[in-house]
CSV table of C-alpha atoms and ligand atoms in Angstrom, one decimal:
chain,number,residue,atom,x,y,z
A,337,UNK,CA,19.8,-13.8,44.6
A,338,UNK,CA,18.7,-10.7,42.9
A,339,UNK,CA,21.5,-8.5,42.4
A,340,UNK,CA,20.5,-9.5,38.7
A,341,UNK,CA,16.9,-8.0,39.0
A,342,UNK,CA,16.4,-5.3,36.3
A,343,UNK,CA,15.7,-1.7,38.1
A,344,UNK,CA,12.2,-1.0,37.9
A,345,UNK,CA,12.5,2.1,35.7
A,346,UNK,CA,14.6,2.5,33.0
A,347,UNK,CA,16.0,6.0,33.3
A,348,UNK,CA,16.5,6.0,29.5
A,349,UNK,CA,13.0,5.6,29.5
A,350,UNK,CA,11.6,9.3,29.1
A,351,UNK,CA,14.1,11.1,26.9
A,352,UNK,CA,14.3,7.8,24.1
A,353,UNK,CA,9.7,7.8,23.9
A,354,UNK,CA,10.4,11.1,21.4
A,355,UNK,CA,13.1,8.8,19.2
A,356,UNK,CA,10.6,6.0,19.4
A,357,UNK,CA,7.8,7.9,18.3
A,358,UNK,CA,9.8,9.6,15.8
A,359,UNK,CA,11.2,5.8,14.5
A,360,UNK,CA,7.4,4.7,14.2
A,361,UNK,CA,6.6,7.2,11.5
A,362,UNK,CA,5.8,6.0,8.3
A,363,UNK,CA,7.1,7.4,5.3
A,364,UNK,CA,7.6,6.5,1.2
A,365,UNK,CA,11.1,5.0,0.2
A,366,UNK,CA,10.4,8.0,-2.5
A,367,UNK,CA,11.8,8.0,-5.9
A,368,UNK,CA,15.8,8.7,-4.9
A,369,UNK,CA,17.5,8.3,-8.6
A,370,UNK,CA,14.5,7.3,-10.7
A,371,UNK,CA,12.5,10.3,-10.6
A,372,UNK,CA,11.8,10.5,-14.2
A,373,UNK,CA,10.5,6.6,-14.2
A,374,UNK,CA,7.0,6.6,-15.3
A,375,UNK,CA,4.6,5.7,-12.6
A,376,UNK,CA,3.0,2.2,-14.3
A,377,UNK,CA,7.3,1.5,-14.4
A,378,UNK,CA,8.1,2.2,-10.9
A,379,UNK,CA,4.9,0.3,-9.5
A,380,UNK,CA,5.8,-2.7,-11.7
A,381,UNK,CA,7.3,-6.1,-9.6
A,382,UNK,CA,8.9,-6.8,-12.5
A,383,UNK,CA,10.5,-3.5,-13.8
A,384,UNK,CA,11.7,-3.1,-10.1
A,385,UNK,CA,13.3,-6.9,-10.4
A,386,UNK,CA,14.6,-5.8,-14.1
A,387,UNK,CA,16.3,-3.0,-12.5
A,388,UNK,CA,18.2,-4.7,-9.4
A,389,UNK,CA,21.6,-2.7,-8.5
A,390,UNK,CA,23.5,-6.2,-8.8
A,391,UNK,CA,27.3,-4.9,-9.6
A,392,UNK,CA,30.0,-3.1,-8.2
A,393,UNK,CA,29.7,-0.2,-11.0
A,394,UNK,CA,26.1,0.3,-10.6
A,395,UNK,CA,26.3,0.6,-7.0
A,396,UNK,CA,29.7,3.3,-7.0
A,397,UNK,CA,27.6,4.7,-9.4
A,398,UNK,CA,24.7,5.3,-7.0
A,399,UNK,CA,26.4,5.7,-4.0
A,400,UNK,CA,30.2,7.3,-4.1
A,401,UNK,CA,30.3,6.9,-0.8
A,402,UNK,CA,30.9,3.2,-0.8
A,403,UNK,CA,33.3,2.3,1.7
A,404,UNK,CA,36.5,0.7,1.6
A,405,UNK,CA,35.3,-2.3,3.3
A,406,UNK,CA,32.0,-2.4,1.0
A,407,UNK,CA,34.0,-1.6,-2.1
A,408,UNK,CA,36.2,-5.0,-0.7
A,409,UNK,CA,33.1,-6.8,0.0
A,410,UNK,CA,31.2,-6.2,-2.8
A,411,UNK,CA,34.2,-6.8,-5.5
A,412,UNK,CA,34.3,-10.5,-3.6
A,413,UNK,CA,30.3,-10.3,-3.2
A,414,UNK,CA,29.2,-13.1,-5.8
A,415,UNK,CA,31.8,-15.7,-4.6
A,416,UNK,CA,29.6,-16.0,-1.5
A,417,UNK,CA,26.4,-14.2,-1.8
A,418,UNK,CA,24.4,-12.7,-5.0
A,419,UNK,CA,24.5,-9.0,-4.5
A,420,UNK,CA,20.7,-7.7,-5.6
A,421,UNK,CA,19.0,-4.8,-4.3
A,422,UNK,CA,15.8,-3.4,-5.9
A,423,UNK,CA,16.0,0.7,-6.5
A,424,UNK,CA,13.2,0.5,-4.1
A,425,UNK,CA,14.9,-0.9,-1.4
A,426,UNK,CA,17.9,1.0,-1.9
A,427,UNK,CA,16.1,4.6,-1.8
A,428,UNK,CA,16.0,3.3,1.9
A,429,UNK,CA,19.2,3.5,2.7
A,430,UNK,CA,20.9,6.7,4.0
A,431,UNK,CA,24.0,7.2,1.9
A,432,UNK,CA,25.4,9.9,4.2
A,433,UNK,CA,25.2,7.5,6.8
A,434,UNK,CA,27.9,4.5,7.3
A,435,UNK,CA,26.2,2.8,10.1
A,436,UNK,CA,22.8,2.8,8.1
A,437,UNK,CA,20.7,-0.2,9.4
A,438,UNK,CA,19.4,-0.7,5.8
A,439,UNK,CA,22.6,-0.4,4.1
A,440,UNK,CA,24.6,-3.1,6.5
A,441,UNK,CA,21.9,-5.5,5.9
A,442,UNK,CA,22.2,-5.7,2.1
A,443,UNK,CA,25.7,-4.2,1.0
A,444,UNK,CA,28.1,-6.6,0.7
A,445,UNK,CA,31.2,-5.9,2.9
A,446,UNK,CA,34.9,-7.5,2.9
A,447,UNK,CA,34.2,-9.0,6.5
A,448,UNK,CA,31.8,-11.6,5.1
A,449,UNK,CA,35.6,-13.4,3.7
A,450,UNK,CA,36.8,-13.3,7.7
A,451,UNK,CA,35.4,-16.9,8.9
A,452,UNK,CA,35.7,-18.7,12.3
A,453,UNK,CA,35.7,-22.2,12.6
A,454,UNK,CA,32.7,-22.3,14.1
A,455,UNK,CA,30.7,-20.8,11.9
A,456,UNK,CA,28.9,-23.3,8.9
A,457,UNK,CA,27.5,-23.1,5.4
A,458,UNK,CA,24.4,-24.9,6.8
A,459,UNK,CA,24.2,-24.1,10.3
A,460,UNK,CA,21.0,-25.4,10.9
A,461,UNK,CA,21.9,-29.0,9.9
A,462,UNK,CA,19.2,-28.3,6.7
A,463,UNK,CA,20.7,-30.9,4.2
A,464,UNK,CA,21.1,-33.6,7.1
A,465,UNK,CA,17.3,-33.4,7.5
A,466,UNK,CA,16.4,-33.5,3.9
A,467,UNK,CA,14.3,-36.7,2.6
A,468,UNK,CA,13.9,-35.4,-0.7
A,469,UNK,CA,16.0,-32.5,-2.3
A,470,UNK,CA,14.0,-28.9,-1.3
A,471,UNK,CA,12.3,-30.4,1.2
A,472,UNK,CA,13.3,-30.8,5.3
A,473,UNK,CA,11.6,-32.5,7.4
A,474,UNK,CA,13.0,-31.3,11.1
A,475,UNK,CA,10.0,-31.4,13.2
A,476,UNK,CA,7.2,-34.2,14.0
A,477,UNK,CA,4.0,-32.7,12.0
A,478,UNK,CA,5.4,-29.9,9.7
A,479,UNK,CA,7.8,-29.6,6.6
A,480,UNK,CA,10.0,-26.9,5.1
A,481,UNK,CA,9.1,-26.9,1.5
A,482,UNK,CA,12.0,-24.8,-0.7
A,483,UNK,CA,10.5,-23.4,-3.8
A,484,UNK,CA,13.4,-21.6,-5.3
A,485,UNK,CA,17.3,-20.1,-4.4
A,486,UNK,CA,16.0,-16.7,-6.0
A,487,UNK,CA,15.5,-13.9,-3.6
A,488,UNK,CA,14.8,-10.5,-4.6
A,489,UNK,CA,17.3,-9.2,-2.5
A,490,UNK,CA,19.7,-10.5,-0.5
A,491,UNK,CA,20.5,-10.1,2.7
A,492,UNK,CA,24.2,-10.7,3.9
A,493,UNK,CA,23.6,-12.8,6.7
A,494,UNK,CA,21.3,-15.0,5.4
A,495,UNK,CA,21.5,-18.8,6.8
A,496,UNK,CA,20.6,-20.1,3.4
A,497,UNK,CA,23.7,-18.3,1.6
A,498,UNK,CA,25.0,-21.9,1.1
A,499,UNK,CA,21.9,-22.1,-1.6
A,500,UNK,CA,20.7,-18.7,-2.8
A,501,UNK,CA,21.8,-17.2,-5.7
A,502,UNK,CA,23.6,-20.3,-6.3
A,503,UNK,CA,26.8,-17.9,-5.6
A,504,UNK,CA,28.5,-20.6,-4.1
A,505,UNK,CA,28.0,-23.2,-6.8
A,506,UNK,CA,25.2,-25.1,-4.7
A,507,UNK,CA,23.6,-26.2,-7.3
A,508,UNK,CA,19.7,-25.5,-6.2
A,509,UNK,CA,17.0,-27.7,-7.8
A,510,UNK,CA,14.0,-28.8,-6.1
A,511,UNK,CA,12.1,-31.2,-7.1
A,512,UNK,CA,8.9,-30.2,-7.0
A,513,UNK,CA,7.2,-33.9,-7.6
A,514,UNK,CA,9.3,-35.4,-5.5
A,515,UNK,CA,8.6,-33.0,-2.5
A,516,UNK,CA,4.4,-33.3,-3.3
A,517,UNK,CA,4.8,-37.1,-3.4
A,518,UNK,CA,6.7,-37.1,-0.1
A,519,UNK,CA,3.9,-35.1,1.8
A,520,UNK,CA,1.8,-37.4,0.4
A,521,UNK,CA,2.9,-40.2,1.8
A,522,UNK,CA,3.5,-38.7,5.5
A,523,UNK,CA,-0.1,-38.3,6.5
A,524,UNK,CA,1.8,-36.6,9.8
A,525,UNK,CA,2.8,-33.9,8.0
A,526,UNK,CA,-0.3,-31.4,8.8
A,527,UNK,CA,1.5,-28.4,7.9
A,528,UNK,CA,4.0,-27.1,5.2
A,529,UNK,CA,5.6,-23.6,4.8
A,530,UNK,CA,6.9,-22.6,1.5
A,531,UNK,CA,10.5,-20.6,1.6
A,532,UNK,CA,13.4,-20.5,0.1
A,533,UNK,CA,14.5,-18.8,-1.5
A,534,UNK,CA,11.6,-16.5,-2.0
A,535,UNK,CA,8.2,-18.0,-3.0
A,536,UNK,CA,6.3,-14.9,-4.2
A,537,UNK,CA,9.3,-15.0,-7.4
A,538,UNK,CA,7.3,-17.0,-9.0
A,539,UNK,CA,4.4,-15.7,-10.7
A,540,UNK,CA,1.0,-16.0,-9.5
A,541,UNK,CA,0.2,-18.6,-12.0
A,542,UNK,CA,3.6,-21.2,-11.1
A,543,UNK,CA,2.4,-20.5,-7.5
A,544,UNK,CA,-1.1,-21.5,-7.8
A,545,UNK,CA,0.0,-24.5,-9.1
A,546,UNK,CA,1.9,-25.2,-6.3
A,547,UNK,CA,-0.9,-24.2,-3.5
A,548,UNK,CA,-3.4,-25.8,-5.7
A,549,UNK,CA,-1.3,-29.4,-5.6
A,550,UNK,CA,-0.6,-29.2,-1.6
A,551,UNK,CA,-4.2,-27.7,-0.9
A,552,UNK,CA,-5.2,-31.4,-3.0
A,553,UNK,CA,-3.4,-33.5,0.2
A,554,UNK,CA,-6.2,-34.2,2.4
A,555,UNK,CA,-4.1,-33.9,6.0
A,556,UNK,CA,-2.4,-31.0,4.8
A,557,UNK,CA,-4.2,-28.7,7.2
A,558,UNK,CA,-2.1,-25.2,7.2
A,559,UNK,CA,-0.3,-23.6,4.2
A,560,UNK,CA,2.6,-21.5,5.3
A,561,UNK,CA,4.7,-18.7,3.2
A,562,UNK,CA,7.9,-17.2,4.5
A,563,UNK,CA,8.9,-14.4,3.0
A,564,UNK,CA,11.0,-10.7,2.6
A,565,UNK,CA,9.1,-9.5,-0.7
A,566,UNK,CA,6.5,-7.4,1.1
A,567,UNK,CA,9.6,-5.3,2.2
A,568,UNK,CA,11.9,-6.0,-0.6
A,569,UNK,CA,9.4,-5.4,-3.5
A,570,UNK,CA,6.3,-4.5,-2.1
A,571,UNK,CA,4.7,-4.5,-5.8
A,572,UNK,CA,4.5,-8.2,-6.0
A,573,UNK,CA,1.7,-7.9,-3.5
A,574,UNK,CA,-0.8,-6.6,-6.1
A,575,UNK,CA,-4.6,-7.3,-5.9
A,576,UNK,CA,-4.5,-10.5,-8.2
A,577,UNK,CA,-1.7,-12.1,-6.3
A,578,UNK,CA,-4.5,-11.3,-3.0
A,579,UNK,CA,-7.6,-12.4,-4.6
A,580,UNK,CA,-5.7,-15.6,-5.6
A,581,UNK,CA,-4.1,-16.9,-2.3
A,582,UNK,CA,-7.4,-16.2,-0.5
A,583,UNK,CA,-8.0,-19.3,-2.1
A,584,UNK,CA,-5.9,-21.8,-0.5
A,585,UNK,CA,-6.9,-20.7,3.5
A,586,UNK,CA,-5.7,-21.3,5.9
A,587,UNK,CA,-3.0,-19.7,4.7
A,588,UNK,CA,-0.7,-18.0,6.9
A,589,UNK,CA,2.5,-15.6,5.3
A,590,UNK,CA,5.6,-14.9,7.8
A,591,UNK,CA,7.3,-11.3,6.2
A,592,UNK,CA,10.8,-11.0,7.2
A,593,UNK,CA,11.5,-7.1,8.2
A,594,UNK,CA,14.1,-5.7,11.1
A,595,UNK,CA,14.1,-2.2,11.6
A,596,UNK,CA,11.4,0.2,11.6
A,597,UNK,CA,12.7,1.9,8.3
A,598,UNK,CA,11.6,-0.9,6.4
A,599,UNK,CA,7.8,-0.4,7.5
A,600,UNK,CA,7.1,2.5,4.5
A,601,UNK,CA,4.1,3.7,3.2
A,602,UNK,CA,4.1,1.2,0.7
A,603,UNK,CA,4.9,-1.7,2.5
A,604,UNK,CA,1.9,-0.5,5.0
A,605,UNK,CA,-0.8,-0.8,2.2
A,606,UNK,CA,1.2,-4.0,0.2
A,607,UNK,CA,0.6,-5.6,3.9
A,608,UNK,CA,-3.1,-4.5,4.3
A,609,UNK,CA,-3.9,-5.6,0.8
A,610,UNK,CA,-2.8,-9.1,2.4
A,611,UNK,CA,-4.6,-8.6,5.7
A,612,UNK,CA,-7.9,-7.3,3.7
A,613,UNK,CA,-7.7,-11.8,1.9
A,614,UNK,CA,-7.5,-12.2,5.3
A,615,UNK,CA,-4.3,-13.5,5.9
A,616,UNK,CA,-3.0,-14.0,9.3
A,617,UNK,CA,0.6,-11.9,9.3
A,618,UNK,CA,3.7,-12.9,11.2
A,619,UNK,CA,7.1,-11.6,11.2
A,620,UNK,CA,10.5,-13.1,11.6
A,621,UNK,CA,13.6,-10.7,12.5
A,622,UNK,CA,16.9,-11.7,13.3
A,623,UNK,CA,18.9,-9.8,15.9
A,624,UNK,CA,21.5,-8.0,13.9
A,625,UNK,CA,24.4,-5.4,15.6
A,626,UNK,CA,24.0,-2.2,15.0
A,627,UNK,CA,21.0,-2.3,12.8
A,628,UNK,CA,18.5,-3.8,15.8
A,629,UNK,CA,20.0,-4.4,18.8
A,630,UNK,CA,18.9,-2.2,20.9
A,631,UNK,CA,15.4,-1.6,23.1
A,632,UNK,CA,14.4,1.3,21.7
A,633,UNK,CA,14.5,0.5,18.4
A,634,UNK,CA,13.7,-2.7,18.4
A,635,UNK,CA,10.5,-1.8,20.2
A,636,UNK,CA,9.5,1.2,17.8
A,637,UNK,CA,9.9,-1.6,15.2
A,638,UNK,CA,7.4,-4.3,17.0
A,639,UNK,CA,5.1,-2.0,17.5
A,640,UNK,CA,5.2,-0.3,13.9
A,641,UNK,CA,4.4,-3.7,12.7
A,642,UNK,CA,1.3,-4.1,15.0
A,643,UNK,CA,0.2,-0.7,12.9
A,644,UNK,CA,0.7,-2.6,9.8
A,645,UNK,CA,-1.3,-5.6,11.1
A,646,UNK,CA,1.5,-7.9,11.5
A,647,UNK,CA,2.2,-9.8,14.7
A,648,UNK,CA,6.2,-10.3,15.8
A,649,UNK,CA,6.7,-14.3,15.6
A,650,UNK,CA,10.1,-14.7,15.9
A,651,UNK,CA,13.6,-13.1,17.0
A,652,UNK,CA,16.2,-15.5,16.1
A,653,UNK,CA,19.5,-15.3,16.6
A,654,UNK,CA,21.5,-14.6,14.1
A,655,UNK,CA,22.6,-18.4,13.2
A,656,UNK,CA,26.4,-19.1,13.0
A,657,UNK,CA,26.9,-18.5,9.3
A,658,UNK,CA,30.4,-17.9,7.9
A,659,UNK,CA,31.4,-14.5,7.2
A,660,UNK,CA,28.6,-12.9,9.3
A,661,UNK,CA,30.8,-12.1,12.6
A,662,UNK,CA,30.4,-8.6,11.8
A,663,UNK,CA,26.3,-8.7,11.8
A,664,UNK,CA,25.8,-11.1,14.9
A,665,UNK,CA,24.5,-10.0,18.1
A,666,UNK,CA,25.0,-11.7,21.6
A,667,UNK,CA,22.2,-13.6,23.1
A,668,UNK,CA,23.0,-11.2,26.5
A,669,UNK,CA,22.0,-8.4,24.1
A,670,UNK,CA,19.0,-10.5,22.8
A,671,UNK,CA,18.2,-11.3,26.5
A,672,UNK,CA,18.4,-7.4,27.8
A,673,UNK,CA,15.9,-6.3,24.9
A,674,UNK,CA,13.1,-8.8,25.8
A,675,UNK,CA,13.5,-8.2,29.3
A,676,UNK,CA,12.6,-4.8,28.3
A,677,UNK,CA,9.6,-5.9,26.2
A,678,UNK,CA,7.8,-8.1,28.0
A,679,UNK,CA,5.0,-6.2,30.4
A,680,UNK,CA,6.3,-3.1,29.5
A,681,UNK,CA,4.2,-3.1,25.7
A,682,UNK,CA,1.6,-5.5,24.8
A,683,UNK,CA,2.4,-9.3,24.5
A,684,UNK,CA,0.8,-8.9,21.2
A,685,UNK,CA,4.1,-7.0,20.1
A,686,UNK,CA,6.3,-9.6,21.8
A,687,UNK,CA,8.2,-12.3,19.7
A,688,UNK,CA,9.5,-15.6,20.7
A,689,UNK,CA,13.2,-15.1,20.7
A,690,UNK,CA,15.0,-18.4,19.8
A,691,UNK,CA,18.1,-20.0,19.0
A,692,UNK,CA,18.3,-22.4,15.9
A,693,UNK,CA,20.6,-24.7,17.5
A,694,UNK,CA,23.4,-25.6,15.3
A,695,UNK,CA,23.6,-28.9,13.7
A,696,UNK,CA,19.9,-29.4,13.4
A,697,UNK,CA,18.6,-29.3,16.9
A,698,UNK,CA,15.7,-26.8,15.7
A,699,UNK,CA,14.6,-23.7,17.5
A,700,UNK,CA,15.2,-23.3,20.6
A,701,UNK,CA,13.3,-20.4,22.8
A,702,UNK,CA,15.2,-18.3,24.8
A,703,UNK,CA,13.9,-16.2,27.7
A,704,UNK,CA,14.7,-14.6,30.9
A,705,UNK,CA,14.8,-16.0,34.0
A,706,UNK,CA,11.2,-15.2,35.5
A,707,UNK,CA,11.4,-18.4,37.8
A,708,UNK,CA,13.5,-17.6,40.6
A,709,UNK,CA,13.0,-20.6,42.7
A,710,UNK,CA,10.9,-24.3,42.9
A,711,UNK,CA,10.7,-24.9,46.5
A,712,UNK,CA,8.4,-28.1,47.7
A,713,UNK,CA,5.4,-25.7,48.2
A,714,UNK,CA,5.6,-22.9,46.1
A,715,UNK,CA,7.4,-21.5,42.8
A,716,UNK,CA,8.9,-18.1,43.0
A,717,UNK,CA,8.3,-15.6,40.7
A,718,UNK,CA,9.0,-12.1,39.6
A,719,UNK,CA,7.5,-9.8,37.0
A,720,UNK,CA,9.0,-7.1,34.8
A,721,UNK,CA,9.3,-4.5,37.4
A,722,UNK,CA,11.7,-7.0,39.5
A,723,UNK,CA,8.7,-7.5,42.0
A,724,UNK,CA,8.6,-11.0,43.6
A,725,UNK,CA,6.1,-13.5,44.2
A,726,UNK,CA,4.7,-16.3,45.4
A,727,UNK,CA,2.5,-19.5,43.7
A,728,UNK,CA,1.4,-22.0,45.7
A,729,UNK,CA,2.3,-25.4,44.4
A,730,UNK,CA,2.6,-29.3,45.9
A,731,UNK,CA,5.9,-31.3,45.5
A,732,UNK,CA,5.0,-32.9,43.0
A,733,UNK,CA,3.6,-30.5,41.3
A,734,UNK,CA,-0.1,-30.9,42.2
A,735,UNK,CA,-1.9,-27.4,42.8
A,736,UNK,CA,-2.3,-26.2,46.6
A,737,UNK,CA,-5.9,-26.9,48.2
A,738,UNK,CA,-7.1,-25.5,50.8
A,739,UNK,CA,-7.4,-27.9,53.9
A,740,UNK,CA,-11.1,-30.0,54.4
A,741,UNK,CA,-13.5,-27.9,56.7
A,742,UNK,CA,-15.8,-29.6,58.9
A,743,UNK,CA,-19.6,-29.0,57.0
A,744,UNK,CA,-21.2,-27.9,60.3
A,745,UNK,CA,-18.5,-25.2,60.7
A,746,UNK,CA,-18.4,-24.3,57.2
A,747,UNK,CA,-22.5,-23.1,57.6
A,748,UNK,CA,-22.1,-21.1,60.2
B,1736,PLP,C1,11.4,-22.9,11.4
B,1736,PLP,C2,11.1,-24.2,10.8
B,1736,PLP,C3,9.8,-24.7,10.7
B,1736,PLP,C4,8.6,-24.0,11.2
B,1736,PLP,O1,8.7,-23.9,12.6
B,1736,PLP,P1,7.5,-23.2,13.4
B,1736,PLP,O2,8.0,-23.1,14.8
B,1736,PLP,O3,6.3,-24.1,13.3
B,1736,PLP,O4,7.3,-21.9,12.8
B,1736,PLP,C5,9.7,-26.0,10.1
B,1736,PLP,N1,10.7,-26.7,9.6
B,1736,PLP,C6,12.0,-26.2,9.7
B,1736,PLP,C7,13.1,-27.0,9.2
B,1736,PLP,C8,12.2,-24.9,10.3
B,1736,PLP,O5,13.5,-24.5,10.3
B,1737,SF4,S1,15.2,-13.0,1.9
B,1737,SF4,FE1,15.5,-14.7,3.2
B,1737,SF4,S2,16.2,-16.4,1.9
B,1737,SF4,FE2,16.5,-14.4,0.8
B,1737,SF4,S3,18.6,-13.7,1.3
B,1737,SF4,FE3,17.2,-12.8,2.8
B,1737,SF4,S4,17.2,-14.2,4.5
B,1737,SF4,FE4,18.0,-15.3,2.7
């Protein structure tokens, strides 16, 4: 029954703490080929949106050592997915390097064609759940409110691909009166998260407008942004776009960040800037091979982002999208990593790790086995280290009491 127990250490432990210290260090995405930019240029959202590496001749340009398979994928890149990457973002990736965890998550390569027939365009059943167009409406008290198919990069595994970019031809249009109205209506719906799509596109002004009209519905408790700007263009976040969403509270932003690289210097202060309008900070990942599936890593990277003030929400695996074989993960991998989170760093650091199920079956959380046996008067247990115990528990679930004493016995 417990041949499956972890071993108590990890022997890897002690001679990986220097690469995890060394992965938690927080440095500038730098300058790379725009060194001569003026300062006001490079620190402008919209200069760094203006100057997206979005072809194949801009990115052989920057980097001759594109591979064959990127070269493939990237020639193929807009019949699937929108290439974008800002020159921020891309002064992150490691040219030298072909396994770069940066550079698999955004170049396009020729194994996104390669598709199974069990992967989908809309694995998680979105349109099937859709009462208006832009909106879905999966879960009893909460909406998914899309705002735009814009990104400001785009990540190759994304499980909207069907509807970013419009590179397939989705043909993306929200209706923004028609999702208000709905919400309206559905006095169950409590809380809405804005996605997409990204929603910090739109200038603070279109936003506003937006926060302003669902902040206006009186059982709309909880305002929600998801969103991969913070790392992607971490000049959006600039003190107007602060002052103004500390307006709409409770207002919550999920970021979207998966390896510790990501966490710079300027994504660090971009993050406090939202922290200081005191919004509450979650992140999603997605378990992705060879860029953060593994324990080491993906630890350095939850705890780099409890250093930037953000707590991990999420770890999803990576949903069964077409043409993302190549990026997906197994859940035995997801499974070893938490095993090696939980108790051994702070639950503070620790994500949910879910499945969306296919179809439209929602998240679903996934977690080791810490239950090792129900028995009519007790459930068994075991904790990180592989040690078992005991709770005391009735049949039916009622707790354990101890039996009546007689009073007189009881005083003496
Ligand atoms: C993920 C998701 C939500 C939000 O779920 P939480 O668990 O509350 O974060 C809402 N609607 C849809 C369709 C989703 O996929
Ligand atoms: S930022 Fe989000 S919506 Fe945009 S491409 Fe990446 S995963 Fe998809």
């Amino acid at each position: 029954m417990h041949t499956d127990l972890p071993s108590p250490e990890d022997p890897e432990e002690p001679p990986s703490r220097g690469r995890l210290a060394s992965l938690k260090e927080f440095h500038s995405a730098g300058r790379g080929f725009w060194g001569n930019i003026p300062d006001a240029d490079w620190h402008d959202w919209r200069w760094q949106l203006r100057h997206r590496i979005t072809t194949l001749e801009q990115l052989q340009r920057l980097m001759p050592t594109l591979t064959p398979e990127e070269f493939a994928g990237t020639q193929l890149a807009n019949h699937r997915l929108a290439l974008a990457i800002t020159p921020y973002f891309f002064n992150l990736i490691d040219p030298a390097d072909e396994n770069c965890p940066i550079r698999w998550q955004v170049i396009p390569r020729v194994e996104e064609t390669h598709t199974a027939s069990w992967e989908m365009s809309d694995p998680c059943g979105e349109d099937s759940h859709s009462p208006v167009p832009g909106l879905v409406h999966r879960y009893p008290d909460r909406v998914l409110f899309l705002v735009t198919d814009r990104c400001a990069a785009y990540c190759r595994y994304c499980t909207r691909s069907r509807l970013v970019s419009n590179a397939t031809g989705y043909d993306f249009h929200p209706d923004f009166a028609g999702q208000i109205e709905y919400i309206r209506q559905h006095s169950e719906v409590r809380d809405v998260l804005l996605s997409g799509g990204d929603p910090l596109l739109f200038n603070d002004e279109r936003l506003e407008h937006l926060l302003s009209q669902l902040r206006a519905i009186p059982h709309v408790e909880f305002l929600r942004i998801g969103t991969r700007i913070p790392i992607f263009l971490p000049q959006r976040i600039t003190p107007q776009l602060c002052d103004m969403l500390r307006k709409y509270h409770p207002l919550f932003i999920s970021i979207h960040s998966n390896h510790p690289r990501e966490l710079t210097t300027e994504v660090r202060d971009a993050l406090a800037r939202l922290a200081d309008a005191g919004i509450p900070l979650g992140n999603q990942s997605v378990l992705l091979r060879n860029v953060n599936d593994d324990p080491v890593v993906m630890k350095a990277h939850l705890q780099k982002l409890l250093l930037c003030r953000v707590k991990p929400y999420y770890l999803y695996q990576c949903d069964l999208i077409s043409g993302s074989a190549h990026l997906r993960s197994s859940v035995r991998k997801g499974l070893e990593i938490m095993e090696k989170l939980r108790g051994h760093t702070t639950g503070y650091a620790v994500p949910q790790y879910v499945i969306d199920a296919p179809d439209g079956g929602g998240k679903v959380p996934i977690n080791p086995d810490y239950i090792l046996s129900r028995n009519a008067d007790r459930v068994v247990i075991r904790n990180y280290e592989g040690k078992v115990f005991e709770y005391p528990e009735g049949p039916d679930g009622t707790p354990m009491t101890a039996p009546p004493v007689e009073i007189e016995e009881a005083l003496v």
